[in-house]
């Protein structure tokens, strides 16, 4: 009898455990917050929604103003990291109120005169002299159809704006200017600011081309008269004279007399208004071997034209040369020069020179 009761109790225990297990299994597979089978449909649903997103075409715009080469406005992830970082740095410095006077400028006629237009491919290029701009002008001349290839362009035509087929943005009406600034692919090139000044000095006052006599015969004497310390010195314009002129807070008095010739040494801010105009790409002269093909592809013209061959080593920053030129300049004059060009250094990620810190 005792064994019968034990057997009966065991049967009831087995039945009870079976009921508990069944309930547990039911609860587990019906739990809406559980993992497993419930997660996969959620993921599939999300993917389906992304694929169904439709980006409408800008049909309200005339065809001639439809944006081209807009990898930047559509999907920033496609940009190489370095170009994203450059634009982000630019935006951050533009927002820095402490540097506002050095980073902002009005989009004046002087700025619009610097920007060349290629309507056929919807491109704007801001000219920043002494950073390989002649070659970019050749690219645009070909794109505009004035010449079939870069090799066919005579050197004397490149900077002749009556013959090279490159209209300036300033030649359009206000509404046409605004449309192009809003919709076109826009770029310019920068270089270490101090090395660019050395290049300008050498080109215009040392190796002065005979077809530009005014630099040596008009501008140089004007700088010497005002900024040379040793009045008995009869040598031509020296680099230290040039630096004193550029670093003088009252330099604009001479700038007005020199006219547009100052484009070779004024700041990038004054030339291109990078905090007022939203540029698509900012190339660097030091990395031009990589930046030039990237710009052509981003603008959608890499299948039409190539950037001219870059001689080996010509774009590399020459620290020794920069230090040699500035070795004869007083610390005071260098600091005043840096104070004027600090915006260019900060906006485009160039380091303050070591010789200025010592």
Tab-separated table of C-alpha atoms in Angstrom:
chain	number	residue	atom	x	y	z
A	1	UNK	CA	0.000	0.000	0.000
A	2	UNK	CA	2.857	2.335	0.870
A	3	UNK	CA	4.474	1.691	-2.510
A	4	UNK	CA	1.204	2.466	-4.296
A	5	UNK	CA	1.011	5.877	-2.620
A	6	UNK	CA	4.612	6.615	-3.538
A	7	UNK	CA	3.944	5.662	-7.173
A	8	UNK	CA	0.804	7.834	-7.273
A	9	UNK	CA	2.696	10.821	-5.803
A	10	UNK	CA	5.463	10.407	-8.362
A	11	UNK	CA	2.922	10.458	-11.220
A	12	UNK	CA	1.350	13.645	-9.887
A	13	UNK	CA	4.857	15.255	-9.632
A	14	UNK	CA	5.695	14.366	-13.242
A	15	UNK	CA	2.364	15.777	-14.456
A	16	UNK	CA	2.917	18.995	-12.457
A	17	UNK	CA	6.430	19.491	-13.831
A	18	UNK	CA	5.197	18.924	-17.375
A	19	UNK	CA	2.536	21.636	-16.936
A	20	UNK	CA	5.105	24.115	-15.559
A	21	UNK	CA	7.516	23.395	-18.415
A	22	UNK	CA	4.785	23.895	-21.003
A	23	UNK	CA	3.818	27.213	-19.519
A	24	UNK	CA	7.468	28.317	-19.486
A	25	UNK	CA	7.923	27.395	-23.146
A	26	UNK	CA	4.756	29.257	-24.104
A	27	UNK	CA	5.832	32.395	-22.270
A	28	UNK	CA	9.334	32.313	-23.788
A	29	UNK	CA	8.233	32.167	-27.414
A	30	UNK	CA	5.436	34.688	-27.029
A	31	UNK	CA	7.522	37.349	-25.250
A	32	UNK	CA	7.448	40.404	-27.552
A	33	UNK	CA	10.600	41.835	-26.001
A	34	UNK	CA	12.631	38.632	-26.322
A	35	UNK	CA	15.563	38.054	-28.685
A	36	UNK	CA	15.769	35.445	-31.367
A	37	UNK	CA	12.992	35.224	-33.889
A	38	UNK	CA	11.528	38.591	-32.997
A	39	UNK	CA	14.752	40.501	-33.844
A	40	UNK	CA	15.138	39.390	-37.414
A	41	UNK	CA	11.809	40.801	-38.634
A	42	UNK	CA	12.710	44.149	-37.011
A	43	UNK	CA	15.956	44.354	-38.968
A	44	UNK	CA	14.301	43.383	-42.226
A	45	UNK	CA	11.600	45.980	-41.692
A	46	UNK	CA	14.214	48.723	-41.155
A	47	UNK	CA	16.092	47.786	-44.331
A	48	UNK	CA	12.883	47.791	-46.319
A	49	UNK	CA	12.054	51.317	-45.175
A	50	UNK	CA	15.500	52.651	-46.119
A	51	UNK	CA	15.257	51.159	-49.586
A	52	UNK	CA	11.884	52.767	-50.139
A	53	UNK	CA	13.107	56.306	-49.417
A	54	UNK	CA	12.780	58.471	-52.542
A	55	UNK	CA	14.847	61.601	-53.090
A	56	UNK	CA	12.905	63.901	-55.420
A	57	UNK	CA	14.717	65.538	-58.312
A	58	UNK	CA	15.041	69.324	-58.277
A	59	UNK	CA	12.665	69.728	-61.194
A	60	UNK	CA	11.744	73.230	-60.124
A	61	UNK	CA	15.179	74.462	-61.240
A	62	UNK	CA	15.998	75.269	-64.866
A	63	UNK	CA	18.182	72.621	-66.471
A	64	UNK	CA	21.154	74.957	-66.783
A	65	UNK	CA	21.233	75.377	-63.003
A	66	UNK	CA	20.892	71.734	-62.025
A	67	UNK	CA	23.790	70.882	-59.662
A	68	UNK	CA	26.537	68.633	-60.977
A	69	UNK	CA	29.401	66.782	-59.297
A	70	UNK	CA	27.467	66.835	-56.028
A	71	UNK	CA	28.982	63.944	-54.118
A	72	UNK	CA	29.334	66.510	-51.340
A	73	UNK	CA	25.748	67.673	-51.039
A	74	UNK	CA	24.308	64.159	-51.251
A	75	UNK	CA	26.460	61.758	-49.321
A	76	UNK	CA	29.330	63.197	-47.305
A	77	UNK	CA	30.446	59.711	-46.346
A	78	UNK	CA	31.870	59.289	-49.844
A	79	UNK	CA	34.452	61.990	-49.267
A	80	UNK	CA	37.882	60.902	-48.162
A	81	UNK	CA	38.308	61.682	-44.514
A	82	UNK	CA	40.948	64.347	-45.115
A	83	UNK	CA	38.556	66.513	-47.146
A	84	UNK	CA	35.793	66.148	-44.596
A	85	UNK	CA	38.213	67.196	-41.864
A	86	UNK	CA	39.341	70.265	-43.827
A	87	UNK	CA	35.789	71.492	-44.291
A	88	UNK	CA	34.927	70.779	-40.661
A	89	UNK	CA	37.993	72.707	-39.489
A	90	UNK	CA	37.006	75.606	-41.721
A	91	UNK	CA	33.484	75.689	-40.287
A	92	UNK	CA	34.771	75.572	-36.710
A	93	UNK	CA	37.263	78.401	-37.197
A	94	UNK	CA	34.644	80.472	-39.009
A	95	UNK	CA	32.488	80.189	-35.874
A	96	UNK	CA	35.329	81.312	-33.598
A	97	UNK	CA	34.381	84.851	-32.621
A	98	UNK	CA	37.935	85.581	-31.441
A	99	UNK	CA	39.160	85.210	-35.049
A	100	UNK	CA	36.207	86.847	-36.747
A	101	UNK	CA	38.154	89.860	-38.018
A	102	UNK	CA	40.744	87.517	-39.559
A	103	UNK	CA	38.375	84.940	-41.054
A	104	UNK	CA	35.437	86.923	-42.427
A	105	UNK	CA	35.156	89.376	-45.285
A	106	UNK	CA	32.424	90.760	-47.490
A	107	UNK	CA	31.697	89.019	-50.787
A	108	UNK	CA	32.722	92.149	-52.648
A	109	UNK	CA	33.536	92.735	-56.302
A	110	UNK	CA	37.178	92.120	-55.396
A	111	UNK	CA	36.230	88.565	-54.311
A	112	UNK	CA	33.890	87.976	-57.271
A	113	UNK	CA	36.686	89.077	-59.624
A	114	UNK	CA	38.800	86.220	-58.289
A	115	UNK	CA	36.214	83.521	-59.080
A	116	UNK	CA	36.221	82.040	-62.585
A	117	UNK	CA	33.160	80.371	-64.060
A	118	UNK	CA	32.644	77.231	-66.134
A	119	UNK	CA	28.911	77.207	-66.893
A	120	UNK	CA	29.112	74.157	-69.130
A	121	UNK	CA	30.151	71.949	-66.209
A	122	UNK	CA	28.834	74.146	-63.391
A	123	UNK	CA	32.145	74.896	-61.689
A	124	UNK	CA	33.470	77.925	-59.816
A	125	UNK	CA	37.191	78.254	-59.152
A	126	UNK	CA	38.585	80.928	-56.839
A	127	UNK	CA	42.039	82.077	-57.845
A	128	UNK	CA	44.687	82.089	-55.103
A	129	UNK	CA	47.964	83.085	-56.805
A	130	UNK	CA	51.255	81.262	-56.130
A	131	UNK	CA	49.657	77.854	-55.524
A	132	UNK	CA	49.524	76.411	-59.033
A	133	UNK	CA	46.564	78.463	-60.272
A	134	UNK	CA	47.869	78.736	-63.817
A	135	UNK	CA	47.352	75.002	-64.308
A	136	UNK	CA	43.792	75.110	-62.953
A	137	UNK	CA	43.028	77.989	-65.297
A	138	UNK	CA	44.199	75.826	-68.181
A	139	UNK	CA	41.856	73.060	-67.056
A	140	UNK	CA	38.902	75.463	-67.067
A	141	UNK	CA	39.892	76.980	-70.413
A	142	UNK	CA	39.705	73.529	-71.979
A	143	UNK	CA	36.404	72.750	-70.257
A	144	UNK	CA	34.927	75.997	-71.557
A	145	UNK	CA	35.877	74.955	-75.092
A	146	UNK	CA	38.332	77.731	-75.931
A	147	UNK	CA	41.028	75.117	-76.692
A	148	UNK	CA	40.839	71.398	-77.319
A	149	UNK	CA	43.677	70.468	-74.947
A	150	UNK	CA	45.902	72.003	-72.289
A	151	UNK	CA	48.976	71.562	-74.492
A	152	UNK	CA	47.482	73.839	-77.160
A	153	UNK	CA	47.037	76.837	-74.834
A	154	UNK	CA	49.716	79.528	-75.378
A	155	UNK	CA	51.204	80.737	-72.097
A	156	UNK	CA	50.429	84.363	-72.898
A	157	UNK	CA	46.724	83.508	-73.262
A	158	UNK	CA	46.241	81.911	-69.832
A	159	UNK	CA	46.164	85.210	-67.925
A	160	UNK	CA	44.685	87.292	-70.748
A	161	UNK	CA	41.095	87.465	-69.591
A	162	UNK	CA	39.894	88.934	-72.856
A	163	UNK	CA	41.089	85.917	-74.817
A	164	UNK	CA	41.116	82.903	-72.494
A	165	UNK	CA	37.353	82.381	-72.428
A	166	UNK	CA	37.123	82.446	-68.620
A	167	UNK	CA	34.332	84.717	-67.397
A	168	UNK	CA	34.581	86.113	-63.877
A	169	UNK	CA	31.679	85.697	-61.501
A	170	UNK	CA	31.536	89.483	-61.152
A	171	UNK	CA	30.423	89.763	-64.795
A	172	UNK	CA	26.987	88.281	-64.012
A	173	UNK	CA	23.895	89.920	-62.517
A	174	UNK	CA	23.234	89.621	-58.788
A	175	UNK	CA	20.607	86.904	-59.285
A	176	UNK	CA	22.872	84.920	-61.617
A	177	UNK	CA	25.741	85.218	-59.135
A	178	UNK	CA	23.543	83.924	-56.329
A	179	UNK	CA	22.341	80.936	-58.382
A	180	UNK	CA	25.866	79.929	-59.269
A	181	UNK	CA	27.146	80.307	-55.708
A	182	UNK	CA	24.282	78.144	-54.450
A	183	UNK	CA	24.401	75.409	-57.075
A	184	UNK	CA	27.831	75.101	-58.645
A	185	UNK	CA	30.778	72.996	-57.524
A	186	UNK	CA	33.203	75.430	-55.852
A	187	UNK	CA	36.855	74.972	-54.958
A	188	UNK	CA	40.164	76.706	-54.392
A	189	UNK	CA	43.716	75.736	-53.424
A	190	UNK	CA	45.788	76.866	-50.445
A	191	UNK	CA	49.426	76.589	-49.406
A	192	UNK	CA	51.455	77.309	-46.283
A	193	UNK	CA	50.874	81.088	-46.001
A	194	UNK	CA	54.492	82.072	-45.375
A	195	UNK	CA	55.867	79.872	-48.147
A	196	UNK	CA	53.313	81.416	-50.509
A	197	UNK	CA	54.601	84.903	-49.619
A	198	UNK	CA	58.160	83.811	-50.382
A	199	UNK	CA	57.003	82.486	-53.753
A	200	UNK	CA	55.259	85.788	-54.505
A	201	UNK	CA	58.333	87.791	-53.532
A	202	UNK	CA	60.657	85.685	-55.700
A	203	UNK	CA	58.334	85.677	-58.696
A	204	UNK	CA	57.440	89.357	-58.733
A	205	UNK	CA	60.537	91.072	-57.341
A	206	UNK	CA	63.485	88.712	-57.944
A	207	UNK	CA	62.704	86.742	-61.107
A	208	UNK	CA	60.449	89.494	-62.364
A	209	UNK	CA	59.037	88.681	-65.815
A	210	UNK	CA	59.764	91.367	-68.395
A	211	UNK	CA	56.054	91.558	-69.251
A	212	UNK	CA	55.313	92.643	-65.640
A	213	UNK	CA	57.739	95.574	-65.155
A	214	UNK	CA	55.466	97.446	-62.756
A	215	UNK	CA	56.351	95.164	-59.816
A	216	UNK	CA	60.021	96.079	-59.943
A	217	UNK	CA	59.712	99.647	-61.188
A	218	UNK	CA	56.601	100.916	-59.387
A	219	UNK	CA	55.549	98.667	-56.504
A	220	UNK	CA	59.034	97.851	-55.168
A	221	UNK	CA	60.127	101.520	-54.934
A	222	UNK	CA	56.872	102.360	-53.157
A	223	UNK	CA	57.530	99.695	-50.500
A	224	UNK	CA	61.185	100.708	-50.130
A	225	UNK	CA	60.353	104.379	-49.586
A	226	UNK	CA	57.989	103.618	-46.766
A	227	UNK	CA	59.481	100.547	-45.080
A	228	UNK	CA	63.263	100.436	-45.577
A	229	UNK	CA	65.073	101.209	-42.338
A	230	UNK	CA	68.467	101.969	-43.870
A	231	UNK	CA	67.773	104.794	-46.278
A	232	UNK	CA	71.321	104.685	-47.667
A	233	UNK	CA	70.849	101.092	-48.875
A	234	UNK	CA	70.563	101.088	-52.661
A	235	UNK	CA	69.726	97.412	-53.265
A	236	UNK	CA	66.400	96.437	-54.751
A	237	UNK	CA	63.468	95.323	-52.634
A	238	UNK	CA	64.556	92.957	-49.850
A	239	UNK	CA	62.379	90.309	-48.243
A	240	UNK	CA	62.460	92.107	-44.892
A	241	UNK	CA	61.076	95.248	-46.596
A	242	UNK	CA	58.300	93.140	-48.070
A	243	UNK	CA	57.461	91.610	-44.661
A	244	UNK	CA	57.307	95.026	-42.974
A	245	UNK	CA	54.860	96.213	-45.607
A	246	UNK	CA	52.613	93.165	-45.295
A	247	UNK	CA	52.648	93.183	-41.499
A	248	UNK	CA	51.888	96.871	-41.163
A	249	UNK	CA	48.328	97.366	-39.834
A	250	UNK	CA	48.164	100.365	-42.181
A	251	UNK	CA	49.206	98.413	-45.273
A	252	UNK	CA	45.946	99.264	-47.043
A	253	UNK	CA	47.234	102.752	-47.786
A	254	UNK	CA	49.701	101.214	-50.258
A	255	UNK	CA	47.322	98.412	-51.307
A	256	UNK	CA	44.985	100.972	-52.816
A	257	UNK	CA	47.837	102.415	-54.872
A	258	UNK	CA	48.929	98.965	-56.066
A	259	UNK	CA	45.431	97.938	-57.188
A	260	UNK	CA	44.714	94.331	-58.169
A	261	UNK	CA	48.420	93.486	-58.205
A	262	UNK	CA	48.092	92.782	-54.465
A	263	UNK	CA	46.273	89.507	-55.217
A	264	UNK	CA	49.653	87.759	-55.135
A	265	UNK	CA	50.123	88.396	-51.413
A	266	UNK	CA	46.795	89.224	-49.749
A	267	UNK	CA	45.207	86.559	-47.527
A	268	UNK	CA	43.079	83.660	-48.742
A	269	UNK	CA	40.261	85.170	-46.704
A	270	UNK	CA	40.440	88.423	-48.682
A	271	UNK	CA	40.629	86.539	-51.985
A	272	UNK	CA	37.927	83.883	-51.624
A	273	UNK	CA	35.730	84.682	-48.565
A	274	UNK	CA	35.766	81.043	-47.342
A	275	UNK	CA	33.531	81.767	-44.343
A	276	UNK	CA	30.887	83.445	-46.500
A	277	UNK	CA	30.942	81.109	-49.530
A	278	UNK	CA	30.337	77.385	-48.963
A	279	UNK	CA	33.099	75.695	-50.937
A	280	UNK	CA	32.834	72.054	-51.986
A	281	UNK	CA	36.549	71.276	-51.733
A	282	UNK	CA	39.672	73.019	-50.462
A	283	UNK	CA	42.780	71.563	-52.050
A	284	UNK	CA	46.250	71.876	-50.539
A	285	UNK	CA	49.307	72.599	-52.651
A	286	UNK	CA	51.349	70.237	-50.446
A	287	UNK	CA	49.100	67.282	-51.368
A	288	UNK	CA	48.230	68.370	-54.903
A	289	UNK	CA	49.212	65.010	-56.390
A	290	UNK	CA	46.243	63.496	-54.553
A	291	UNK	CA	43.978	66.525	-54.412
A	292	UNK	CA	43.971	67.376	-58.123
A	293	UNK	CA	42.550	64.006	-59.293
A	294	UNK	CA	40.094	64.078	-56.401
A	295	UNK	CA	38.798	67.536	-57.356
A	296	UNK	CA	38.378	66.535	-61.000
A	297	UNK	CA	36.417	63.439	-60.015
A	298	UNK	CA	34.306	65.250	-57.423
A	299	UNK	CA	33.408	67.879	-60.020
A	300	UNK	CA	32.462	65.146	-62.483
A	301	UNK	CA	35.041	66.116	-65.107
A	302	UNK	CA	37.813	63.545	-64.601
A	303	UNK	CA	36.826	61.816	-67.848
A	304	UNK	CA	37.153	65.066	-69.803
A	305	UNK	CA	40.452	66.568	-68.696
A	306	UNK	CA	43.517	65.795	-66.580
A	307	UNK	CA	45.551	68.084	-64.378
A	308	UNK	CA	48.966	68.786	-65.971
A	309	UNK	CA	51.871	66.632	-64.805
A	310	UNK	CA	53.323	67.830	-61.495
A	311	UNK	CA	57.159	67.846	-61.388
A	312	UNK	CA	58.456	65.623	-58.544
A	313	UNK	CA	58.946	67.431	-55.236
A	314	UNK	CA	57.678	70.808	-56.410
A	315	UNK	CA	54.696	70.850	-54.042
A	316	UNK	CA	56.554	69.676	-50.917
A	317	UNK	CA	56.763	72.216	-48.096
A	318	UNK	CA	60.349	73.496	-47.913
A	319	UNK	CA	60.920	74.271	-44.242
A	320	UNK	CA	64.616	75.044	-44.762
A	321	UNK	CA	63.833	77.660	-47.409
A	322	UNK	CA	61.197	79.321	-45.227
A	323	UNK	CA	63.543	79.497	-42.241
A	324	UNK	CA	66.350	80.915	-44.412
A	325	UNK	CA	64.182	83.718	-45.773
A	326	UNK	CA	62.846	84.680	-42.355
A	327	UNK	CA	66.235	84.453	-40.633
A	328	UNK	CA	66.985	88.034	-41.673
A	329	UNK	CA	63.653	89.386	-40.423
A	330	UNK	CA	63.155	90.684	-36.895
A	331	UNK	CA	60.879	88.771	-34.515
A	332	UNK	CA	58.715	91.861	-34.178
A	333	UNK	CA	58.098	92.038	-37.923
A	334	UNK	CA	57.443	88.293	-38.156
A	335	UNK	CA	54.892	88.472	-35.335
A	336	UNK	CA	53.125	91.368	-37.035
A	337	UNK	CA	53.055	89.402	-40.280
A	338	UNK	CA	51.650	86.326	-38.522
A	339	UNK	CA	49.023	88.476	-36.816
A	340	UNK	CA	47.707	89.439	-40.255
A	341	UNK	CA	47.829	85.908	-41.706
A	342	UNK	CA	46.744	84.031	-38.580
A	343	UNK	CA	43.292	83.495	-40.079
A	344	UNK	CA	44.823	81.658	-43.042
A	345	UNK	CA	46.960	79.499	-40.758
A	346	UNK	CA	44.011	78.544	-38.540
A	347	UNK	CA	41.327	78.114	-41.212
A	348	UNK	CA	43.378	75.680	-43.269
A	349	UNK	CA	45.271	73.789	-40.581
A	350	UNK	CA	48.782	75.181	-41.012
A	351	UNK	CA	51.065	75.215	-37.998
A	352	UNK	CA	52.558	78.365	-36.570
A	353	UNK	CA	56.256	78.399	-37.641
A	354	UNK	CA	58.780	77.088	-35.094
A	355	UNK	CA	61.002	80.162	-35.502
A	356	UNK	CA	58.117	82.312	-34.319
A	357	UNK	CA	57.770	80.285	-31.120
A	358	UNK	CA	61.455	80.382	-30.124
